[in-house]
CSV table of C-alpha atoms in Angstrom, one decimal:
chain,number,residue,atom,x,y,z
U,57,MET,CA,13.7,0.6,-26.2
U,58,LYS,CA,13.0,-2.7,-24.4
U,59,ILE,CA,10.8,-2.9,-21.3
U,60,ALA,CA,10.6,-6.2,-19.2
U,61,ILE,CA,8.2,-7.6,-16.8
U,62,PRO,CA,9.4,-10.5,-14.9
U,63,LYS,CA,7.4,-12.7,-12.6
U,64,GLU,CA,7.1,-11.9,-8.9
U,65,ARG,CA,8.7,-14.4,-6.8
U,66,ARG,CA,8.1,-13.4,-3.2
U,67,PRO,CA,5.7,-15.3,-0.8
U,68,ASN,CA,2.2,-13.9,-0.8
U,69,GLU,CA,2.7,-11.8,-3.9
U,70,ALA,CA,0.1,-12.6,-6.6
U,71,ARG,CA,0.3,-9.2,-8.3
U,72,VAL,CA,2.1,-8.5,-11.7
U,73,ALA,CA,3.6,-5.1,-12.8
U,74,ALA,CA,1.8,-4.9,-16.2
U,75,SER,CA,-1.7,-5.7,-17.6
U,76,PRO,CA,-2.4,-6.4,-21.3
U,77,ASP,CA,-4.0,-2.9,-21.4
U,78,THR,CA,-0.7,-1.2,-20.2
U,79,VAL,CA,1.4,-3.5,-22.4
U,80,LYS,CA,-0.7,-2.3,-25.4
U,81,ALA,CA,-0.1,1.4,-24.4
U,82,LEU,CA,3.6,0.8,-24.0
U,83,VAL,CA,3.9,-0.7,-27.4
U,84,GLY,CA,2.1,2.3,-28.6
U,85,LEU,CA,4.8,4.5,-27.1
U,86,GLY,CA,7.4,2.6,-29.3
U,87,ALA,CA,8.5,0.1,-26.8
U,88,SER,CA,9.2,-3.6,-27.3
U,89,VAL,CA,7.8,-5.4,-24.3
U,90,ALA,CA,9.0,-8.8,-23.0
U,91,VAL,CA,6.9,-10.6,-20.3
U,92,GLU,CA,8.2,-13.6,-18.5
U,93,LYS,CA,6.1,-16.7,-19.0
U,94,GLY,CA,3.3,-17.1,-16.6
U,95,ALA,CA,4.1,-13.6,-14.9
U,96,GLY,CA,0.4,-12.7,-14.8
U,97,LEU,CA,-1.4,-15.9,-14.2
U,98,SER,CA,-2.1,-15.3,-10.5
U,99,ALA,CA,-3.7,-12.0,-11.5
U,100,ALA,CA,-5.8,-13.5,-14.4
U,101,CYS,CA,-3.4,-12.1,-17.0
U,102,THR,CA,-2.7,-14.9,-19.5
U,103,ASP,CA,0.4,-15.1,-21.8
U,104,ASP,CA,-2.0,-15.2,-24.8
U,105,ALA,CA,-3.6,-11.8,-23.6
U,106,TYR,CA,-0.1,-10.3,-23.3
U,107,LYS,CA,0.9,-11.7,-26.8
U,108,LYS,CA,-2.4,-10.1,-28.2
U,109,ALA,CA,-1.3,-6.8,-26.7
U,110,GLY,CA,1.9,-7.0,-28.6
U,111,ALA,CA,4.4,-8.4,-26.0
U,112,SER,CA,6.8,-11.3,-26.4
U,113,ILE,CA,6.8,-14.1,-24.0
U,114,ALA,CA,10.2,-14.8,-22.4
U,115,LYS,CA,10.9,-18.3,-21.1
U,116,ASP,CA,12.4,-17.1,-17.8
U,117,ALA,CA,13.3,-14.0,-16.0
U,118,LYS,CA,16.9,-13.9,-17.3
U,119,THR,CA,15.7,-13.9,-20.8
U,120,ALA,CA,13.0,-11.3,-20.1
U,121,VAL,CA,15.3,-8.8,-18.4
U,122,GLY,CA,18.4,-9.3,-20.5
U,123,SER,CA,19.2,-6.1,-22.3
U,124,ALA,CA,16.1,-4.4,-21.0
U,125,ASP,CA,16.3,-0.7,-20.7
U,126,VAL,CA,13.4,-0.6,-18.3
U,127,VAL,CA,12.2,-3.3,-15.8
U,128,LEU,CA,8.9,-3.2,-14.1
U,129,LYS,CA,8.2,-5.1,-10.9
U,130,VAL,CA,5.7,-5.0,-8.0
U,131,GLN,CA,8.1,-5.7,-5.1
U,132,ARG,CA,11.9,-4.9,-5.5
U,133,PRO,CA,14.2,-7.6,-6.8
U,134,MET,CA,15.7,-10.0,-4.3
U,135,ALA,CA,19.4,-9.3,-3.6
U,136,GLU,CA,22.3,-11.7,-2.9
U,137,GLY,CA,21.7,-13.7,0.2
U,138,GLU,CA,17.9,-14.0,-0.5
U,139,SER,CA,16.2,-17.0,-2.4
U,140,THR,CA,17.3,-15.7,-5.8
U,141,ASP,CA,19.6,-12.8,-6.8
U,142,GLU,CA,17.3,-11.0,-9.1
U,143,PHE,CA,19.5,-7.8,-9.1
U,144,ALA,CA,22.4,-9.8,-10.7
U,145,GLN,CA,20.2,-10.3,-13.8
U,146,LEU,CA,19.9,-6.5,-14.3
U,147,GLY,CA,22.5,-4.6,-16.4
U,148,LYS,CA,24.0,-1.4,-15.0
U,149,GLY,CA,22.0,1.6,-15.9
U,150,THR,CA,18.8,-0.4,-16.2
U,151,VAL,CA,15.8,1.8,-15.2
U,152,LEU,CA,13.9,-0.2,-12.5
U,153,LEU,CA,10.3,0.8,-11.2
U,154,ALA,CA,9.2,-1.1,-8.1
U,155,LEU,CA,8.1,-0.9,-4.5
U,156,PHE,CA,11.1,-0.7,-2.3
U,157,ASP,CA,9.8,0.3,1.2
U,158,PRO,CA,13.1,2.5,1.1
U,159,LEU,CA,12.7,4.2,4.5
U,160,ARG,CA,12.8,0.8,6.2
U,161,ASP,CA,14.5,-1.6,3.8
U,162,LYS,CA,18.0,0.0,3.5
U,163,ALA,CA,19.6,-3.3,2.4
U,164,GLY,CA,17.3,-3.2,-0.7
U,165,VAL,CA,18.4,0.3,-1.5
U,166,GLU,CA,22.0,-0.5,-1.1
U,167,ALA,CA,21.5,-3.6,-3.3
U,168,ALA,CA,20.0,-1.4,-6.1
U,169,ALA,CA,23.1,0.9,-5.8
U,170,LYS,CA,25.5,-1.8,-5.9
U,171,ALA,CA,23.7,-3.3,-9.0
U,172,GLY,CA,24.1,0.1,-10.7
U,173,VAL,CA,20.5,0.4,-11.6
U,174,THR,CA,18.5,3.7,-11.9
U,175,ALA,CA,15.9,2.7,-9.2
U,176,PHE,CA,12.6,4.4,-8.7
U,177,ALA,CA,10.7,3.6,-5.5
U,178,MET,CA,7.1,4.0,-6.4
U,179,GLU,CA,6.0,4.5,-2.9
U,180,MET,CA,8.1,7.8,-2.8
U,181,ILE,CA,5.9,9.5,-5.4
U,182,PRO,CA,5.3,13.1,-4.1
U,183,ARG,CA,1.7,13.7,-3.0
U,184,ILE,CA,1.1,16.5,-5.5
U,185,THR,CA,-1.8,17.0,-7.9
U,186,ARG,CA,0.2,16.1,-10.9
U,187,ALA,CA,1.4,12.9,-9.5
U,188,GLN,CA,-2.1,11.5,-8.3
U,189,ALA,CA,-2.4,9.1,-11.3
U,190,MET,CA,1.1,7.6,-10.3
U,191,ASP,CA,0.2,7.2,-6.6
U,192,VAL,CA,0.7,3.6,-5.9
U,193,LEU,CA,0.2,3.8,-2.2
U,194,SER,CA,-3.3,5.2,-2.8
U,195,SER,CA,-4.3,2.8,-5.4
U,196,GLN,CA,-3.3,-0.3,-3.4
U,197,ALA,CA,-4.5,1.2,0.0
U,198,ASN,CA,-7.9,1.8,-1.5
U,199,LEU,CA,-8.2,-2.0,-2.3
U,200,ALA,CA,-6.8,-2.9,1.2
U,201,GLY,CA,-9.5,-0.8,3.0
U,202,TYR,CA,-12.2,-2.5,1.0
U,203,LYS,CA,-10.7,-6.0,1.6
U,204,SER,CA,-10.3,-5.3,5.3
U,205,VAL,CA,-14.1,-5.1,5.8
U,206,LEU,CA,-14.8,-8.3,3.7
U,207,ASP,CA,-12.1,-10.1,5.8
U,208,ALA,CA,-13.9,-8.8,9.0
U,209,ALA,CA,-17.3,-9.9,7.7
U,210,ALA,CA,-15.8,-13.4,6.9
U,211,GLU,CA,-14.7,-13.8,10.5
U,212,PHE,CA,-17.7,-12.1,12.3
U,213,GLY,CA,-20.3,-14.5,13.4
U,214,ARG,CA,-23.1,-12.0,12.9
U,215,ALA,CA,-24.7,-9.9,10.1
U,216,PHE,CA,-23.7,-6.3,9.3
U,217,PRO,CA,-27.1,-4.5,8.8
U,218,MET,CA,-30.0,-4.2,11.1
U,219,MET,CA,-32.7,-6.8,10.1
U,220,MET,CA,-36.2,-6.8,11.3
U,221,THR,CA,-37.7,-10.3,11.1
U,222,ALA,CA,-40.7,-12.1,12.5
U,223,ALA,CA,-38.3,-14.0,14.8
U,224,GLY,CA,-36.9,-10.8,16.2
U,225,THR,CA,-34.5,-7.8,15.2
U,226,VAL,CA,-30.8,-8.3,14.5
U,227,ALA,CA,-29.0,-5.3,15.7
U,228,PRO,CA,-26.5,-3.6,13.3
U,229,ALA,CA,-22.8,-4.3,13.6
U,230,ARG,CA,-20.8,-1.5,15.3
U,231,VAL,CA,-17.5,-0.9,13.4
U,232,LEU,CA,-14.6,1.5,14.4
U,233,VAL,CA,-12.0,2.4,11.8
U,234,MET,CA,-8.7,3.6,13.2
U,235,GLY,CA,-6.9,5.9,10.8
U,236,ALA,CA,-8.8,7.7,8.1
U,237,GLY,CA,-6.4,7.9,5.1
U,238,VAL,CA,-7.1,6.2,1.8
U,239,ALA,CA,-7.5,2.6,3.4
U,240,GLY,CA,-9.5,3.9,6.3
U,241,LEU,CA,-11.9,5.9,4.2
U,242,GLN,CA,-12.6,3.0,1.8
U,243,ALA,CA,-13.1,0.9,4.9
U,244,ILE,CA,-15.7,3.3,6.3
U,245,ALA,CA,-17.5,3.5,2.9
U,246,THR,CA,-17.6,-0.4,2.5
U,247,ALA,CA,-18.8,-1.0,6.1
U,248,ARG,CA,-21.5,1.6,5.6
U,249,ARG,CA,-22.6,-0.1,2.4
U,250,LEU,CA,-22.9,-3.3,4.3
U,251,GLY,CA,-25.2,-1.6,6.9
U,252,ALA,CA,-23.0,-1.2,9.9
U,253,VAL,CA,-22.9,1.7,12.3
U,254,VAL,CA,-19.5,3.1,11.7
U,255,SER,CA,-17.3,5.4,13.7
U,256,ALA,CA,-13.6,6.5,12.9
U,257,THR,CA,-10.7,8.1,14.5
U,258,ASP,CA,-7.5,9.8,13.1
U,259,VAL,CA,-4.9,12.3,14.4
U,260,ARG,CA,-5.4,14.7,11.4
U,261,PRO,CA,-8.1,17.4,11.7
U,262,ALA,CA,-8.7,17.3,8.0
U,263,ALA,CA,-9.9,13.7,8.4
U,264,LYS,CA,-12.9,14.8,10.5
U,265,GLU,CA,-14.9,16.3,7.5
U,266,GLN,CA,-14.0,13.4,5.3
U,267,VAL,CA,-15.1,10.8,7.9
U,268,GLU,CA,-18.5,12.7,8.5
U,269,SER,CA,-19.0,13.1,4.8
U,270,LEU,CA,-19.3,9.2,4.5
U,271,GLY,CA,-21.8,8.9,7.3
U,272,ALA,CA,-19.6,8.0,10.0
U,273,SER,CA,-19.1,9.6,13.4
U,274,PHE,CA,-15.7,11.0,14.4
U,275,VAL,CA,-13.9,10.1,17.6
U,276,ALA,CA,-10.9,12.1,18.7
U,277,VAL,CA,-9.4,14.3,21.4
U,278,GLU,CA,-9.9,17.7,19.6
U,279,ASP,CA,-7.3,19.9,21.5
U,280,GLU,CA,-4.7,22.3,20.2
U,281,GLU,CA,-2.2,19.6,19.3
U,282,PHE,CA,-4.9,17.8,17.5
U,283,LYS,CA,-5.4,20.9,15.2
U,284,GLN,CA,-1.6,20.9,14.4
U,285,ALA,CA,-1.2,17.2,13.8
U,286,GLU,CA,-0.6,16.9,10.0
U,287,THR,CA,2.6,17.1,8.0
U,288,ALA,CA,2.9,19.2,4.9
U,289,GLY,CA,2.7,16.1,2.7
U,290,GLY,CA,-0.7,15.1,4.2
U,291,TYR,CA,0.7,12.4,6.4
U,292,ALA,CA,-0.1,11.8,10.0
U,293,LYS,CA,2.8,12.8,12.3
U,294,GLU,CA,3.9,11.4,15.6
U,295,MET,CA,1.9,12.8,18.5
U,296,SER,CA,3.1,13.7,22.0
U,297,ASP,CA,3.0,11.1,24.8
U,298,GLU,CA,0.5,13.4,26.6
U,299,TYR,CA,-1.9,13.3,23.6
U,300,LYS,CA,-1.5,9.7,23.1
U,301,LYS,CA,-2.7,9.1,26.7
U,302,LYS,CA,-5.7,11.2,26.3
U,303,GLN,CA,-6.5,9.7,22.9
U,304,ALA,CA,-5.9,6.1,24.3
U,305,ALA,CA,-8.3,6.7,27.1
U,306,LEU,CA,-11.1,7.8,24.6
U,307,ILE,CA,-10.4,5.1,22.3
U,308,ALA,CA,-10.5,2.5,25.1
U,309,GLU,CA,-13.9,3.6,26.0
U,310,THR,CA,-15.0,3.5,22.5
U,311,ILE,CA,-13.5,0.1,21.5
U,312,ALA,CA,-15.3,-1.7,24.4
U,313,LYS,CA,-18.6,-0.8,22.6
U,314,GLN,CA,-17.5,-2.1,19.1
U,315,ASP,CA,-18.0,-5.4,17.3
U,316,ILE,CA,-15.4,-4.8,14.7
U,317,VAL,CA,-12.2,-2.6,14.8
U,318,ILE,CA,-10.1,-2.1,11.7
U,319,THR,CA,-6.7,-0.4,12.1
U,320,THR,CA,-4.8,1.3,9.2
U,321,ALA,CA,-2.5,3.7,11.0
U,322,LEU,CA,1.1,4.0,9.4
U,323,ILE,CA,3.9,6.5,9.8
U,324,PRO,CA,6.3,6.6,6.9
U,325,GLY,CA,9.7,5.0,7.9
U,326,ARG,CA,8.6,4.1,11.4
U,327,PRO,CA,7.1,1.0,13.0
U,328,ALA,CA,3.2,1.2,13.0
U,329,PRO,CA,1.9,3.0,16.1
U,330,LYS,CA,0.4,0.8,18.9
U,331,LEU,CA,-3.3,1.7,19.1
U,332,ILE,CA,-4.9,-1.2,20.8
U,333,ASP,CA,-3.3,-2.8,23.9
U,334,GLU,CA,-4.1,-6.1,25.6
U,335,ALA,CA,-6.5,-4.5,28.0
U,336,MET,CA,-8.6,-3.0,25.1
U,337,VAL,CA,-8.7,-6.4,23.4
U,338,LYS,CA,-9.9,-7.9,26.8
U,339,SER,CA,-12.7,-5.2,26.9
U,340,MET,CA,-14.2,-6.3,23.8
U,341,LYS,CA,-17.2,-8.5,23.4
U,342,PRO,CA,-16.7,-12.3,22.7
U,343,GLY,CA,-16.8,-12.8,19.0
U,344,SER,CA,-15.6,-9.3,18.2
U,345,VAL,CA,-13.1,-9.0,15.3
U,346,ILE,CA,-9.9,-6.9,14.9
U,347,VAL,CA,-8.5,-6.5,11.4
U,348,ASP,CA,-4.9,-5.0,11.5
U,349,LEU,CA,-3.9,-3.6,8.1
U,350,ALA,CA,-0.5,-2.4,9.6
U,351,VAL,CA,0.6,-5.9,10.8
U,352,GLU,CA,3.5,-6.0,8.4
U,353,ASN,CA,5.0,-2.9,9.9
U,354,GLY,CA,4.8,-4.2,13.4
U,355,GLY,CA,1.0,-3.8,13.8
U,356,ASN,CA,-1.5,-1.3,15.4
U,357,CYS,CA,-2.6,-4.0,17.7
U,358,ALA,CA,-0.4,-5.5,20.4
U,359,LEU,CA,-1.6,-9.1,19.9
U,360,SER,CA,-1.7,-9.1,16.0
U,361,GLN,CA,0.5,-11.7,14.3
U,362,ALA,CA,1.7,-11.3,10.7
U,363,GLY,CA,0.1,-13.7,8.3
U,364,LYS,CA,-2.3,-15.2,10.9
U,365,VAL,CA,-5.7,-15.0,12.3
U,366,VAL,CA,-5.5,-15.6,16.0
U,367,THR,CA,-8.0,-15.6,18.8
U,368,LYS,CA,-7.1,-13.8,21.9
U,369,HIS,CA,-9.6,-13.2,25.0
U,370,GLY,CA,-12.5,-14.4,22.7
U,371,VAL,CA,-11.6,-11.8,20.0
U,372,LYS,CA,-10.4,-12.8,16.5
U,373,ILE,CA,-7.3,-10.7,15.3
U,374,VAL,CA,-6.9,-10.8,11.6
U,375,GLY,CA,-3.3,-10.1,10.4
U,376,HIS,CA,-3.1,-11.0,6.8
U,377,ASN,CA,0.1,-10.2,4.9
U,378,ASN,CA,0.0,-8.1,1.7
U,379,VAL,CA,-3.7,-7.4,1.6
U,380,PRO,CA,-3.8,-5.8,-1.9
U,381,SER,CA,-2.4,-9.0,-3.3
U,382,ARG,CA,-5.5,-10.8,-2.0
U,383,LEU,CA,-7.3,-8.8,-4.8
U,384,ALA,CA,-4.6,-9.5,-7.3
U,385,VAL,CA,-6.6,-8.6,-10.4
U,386,ASP,CA,-7.7,-5.1,-9.5
U,387,ALA,CA,-4.5,-4.4,-7.6
U,388,SER,CA,-2.4,-5.4,-10.6
U,389,ALA,CA,-4.5,-3.4,-13.0
U,390,LEU,CA,-4.3,-0.3,-10.8
U,391,TYR,CA,-0.6,-0.7,-10.1
U,392,ALA,CA,0.3,-1.2,-13.8
U,393,LYS,CA,-1.7,1.9,-14.7
U,394,ASN,CA,0.3,3.8,-12.1
U,395,LEU,CA,3.5,2.6,-13.6
U,396,LEU,CA,2.3,3.5,-17.1
U,397,ASN,CA,1.5,7.0,-16.1
U,398,PHE,CA,5.0,7.4,-14.6
U,399,LEU,CA,6.7,6.0,-17.7
U,400,LYS,CA,4.9,8.6,-19.8
U,401,LEU,CA,6.8,11.2,-17.9
U,402,ILE,CA,10.3,9.5,-18.9
U,403,ILE,CA,9.5,8.3,-22.4
U,404,ASP,CA,9.8,10.6,-25.4
U,405,PRO,CA,7.1,9.2,-27.8
U,406,GLU,CA,8.7,10.8,-30.8
U,407,ALA,CA,12.1,9.5,-30.2
U,408,LYS,CA,10.8,6.2,-28.8
U,409,ALA,CA,13.5,6.4,-26.1
U,410,LEU,CA,13.9,7.3,-22.5
U,411,LYS,CA,14.1,11.1,-21.7
U,412,ILE,CA,14.4,11.7,-18.1
U,413,ASP,CA,14.1,15.3,-16.7
U,414,TRP,CA,16.2,15.1,-13.6
U,415,GLU,CA,14.9,18.3,-12.5
U,416,ASP,CA,11.3,17.3,-12.4
U,417,GLU,CA,10.0,17.1,-8.8
U,418,ILE,CA,8.4,13.8,-9.4
U,419,ILE,CA,11.6,12.3,-10.7
U,420,LYS,CA,13.8,13.8,-8.0
U,421,GLY,CA,11.2,12.7,-5.3
U,422,THR,CA,11.0,9.1,-6.5
U,423,CYS,CA,14.6,8.2,-7.8
U,424,ILE,CA,16.5,6.5,-5.0
U,425,THR,CA,19.7,5.2,-6.8
U,426,ARG,CA,21.6,6.3,-9.8
U,427,ASP,CA,25.1,5.7,-11.2
U,428,GLY,CA,26.0,3.3,-8.5
U,429,LYS,CA,25.0,5.7,-5.6
U,430,VAL,CA,22.1,6.3,-3.3
U,431,VAL,CA,20.8,9.7,-4.4
U,432,HIS,CA,17.6,10.4,-2.5
U,433,ALA,CA,17.9,12.9,0.2
U,434,GLN,CA,15.8,11.1,2.8
U,435,LEU,CA,18.0,8.0,2.4
U,436,GLY,CA,21.3,9.9,3.0
U,437,GLY,CA,22.0,10.6,-0.6
U,438,GLU,CA,23.1,13.9,-2.2
U,439,GLY,CA,19.7,14.5,-3.9
U,440,GLY,CA,18.3,13.1,-7.1
């Protein structure tokens, strides 16, 4: 059983899909592991470290993935028409683990089906207790939430904590976090550690207790619709236009008093909801900062721009792409561990071979293509 880890080739991607620790564990499961030369350098994983863990170093991607039974990637392979056709290097039946963004990137899913690979989209991992150790969205969002506060602090021209000095008192920064999922909760905790006065908002009732447990105040219109506003999978769901208007009025009033706003709101398969309009940006004090973690999905702020830090109406709006990759060392280590935990589900350590239980709910929930077909029900397939 050969497992291959090619280098990531997309812009703004510094992560790698395996760490020396996970390579060592994979070798222990009976796999031979090939890592493309330099694949981990941007995440501080050297070729020597991989060698010591038991991997062989391949001179290029074609050599690494040739005859591989399993290929591990961070972002899905590029397809025909992109800068490199990485799918063309994969043999039919190859098991591929990667981030696909399948609900939005239909072309990537079709390319995987055309290539004949058995593709698992890691962001489709079901949110059940047994799958928590494989939950790549949570592991990466946690780091993104932390980094968002550091990015805000870097752009903010003042200090976060209250400081009492002989020359006068420095007031604490006021931070509003919009969206209290994994990223938002980590942003709250980080801003609190830095000494800010933090408040947060979310459409899910369960978020209120979580926010308050971190020492932040909760901001929301708590009507009947709010009490029902959560899907069975634990995600936020789309709210009615009437609720959006009431919530927007409350948020507009709150935002005008903030120094920093961090937005994290995402809805699976949909553009990011617009939470901050231009009028709200105008209402903020000069020198305030907005960090938009949803910028790659269209943005929560109407004025944010993907991959840029812009100043609008005296407010800095931060829209970095691929924020987890800005902490590539830790992001890679956690992602690699997520993949290892998933692989343990499909590898028989005694036979030292793949053994996939197609009736397992984690397998069914994550597999998107198989035998040349799209199989995931949410993508129009027949069911995995």
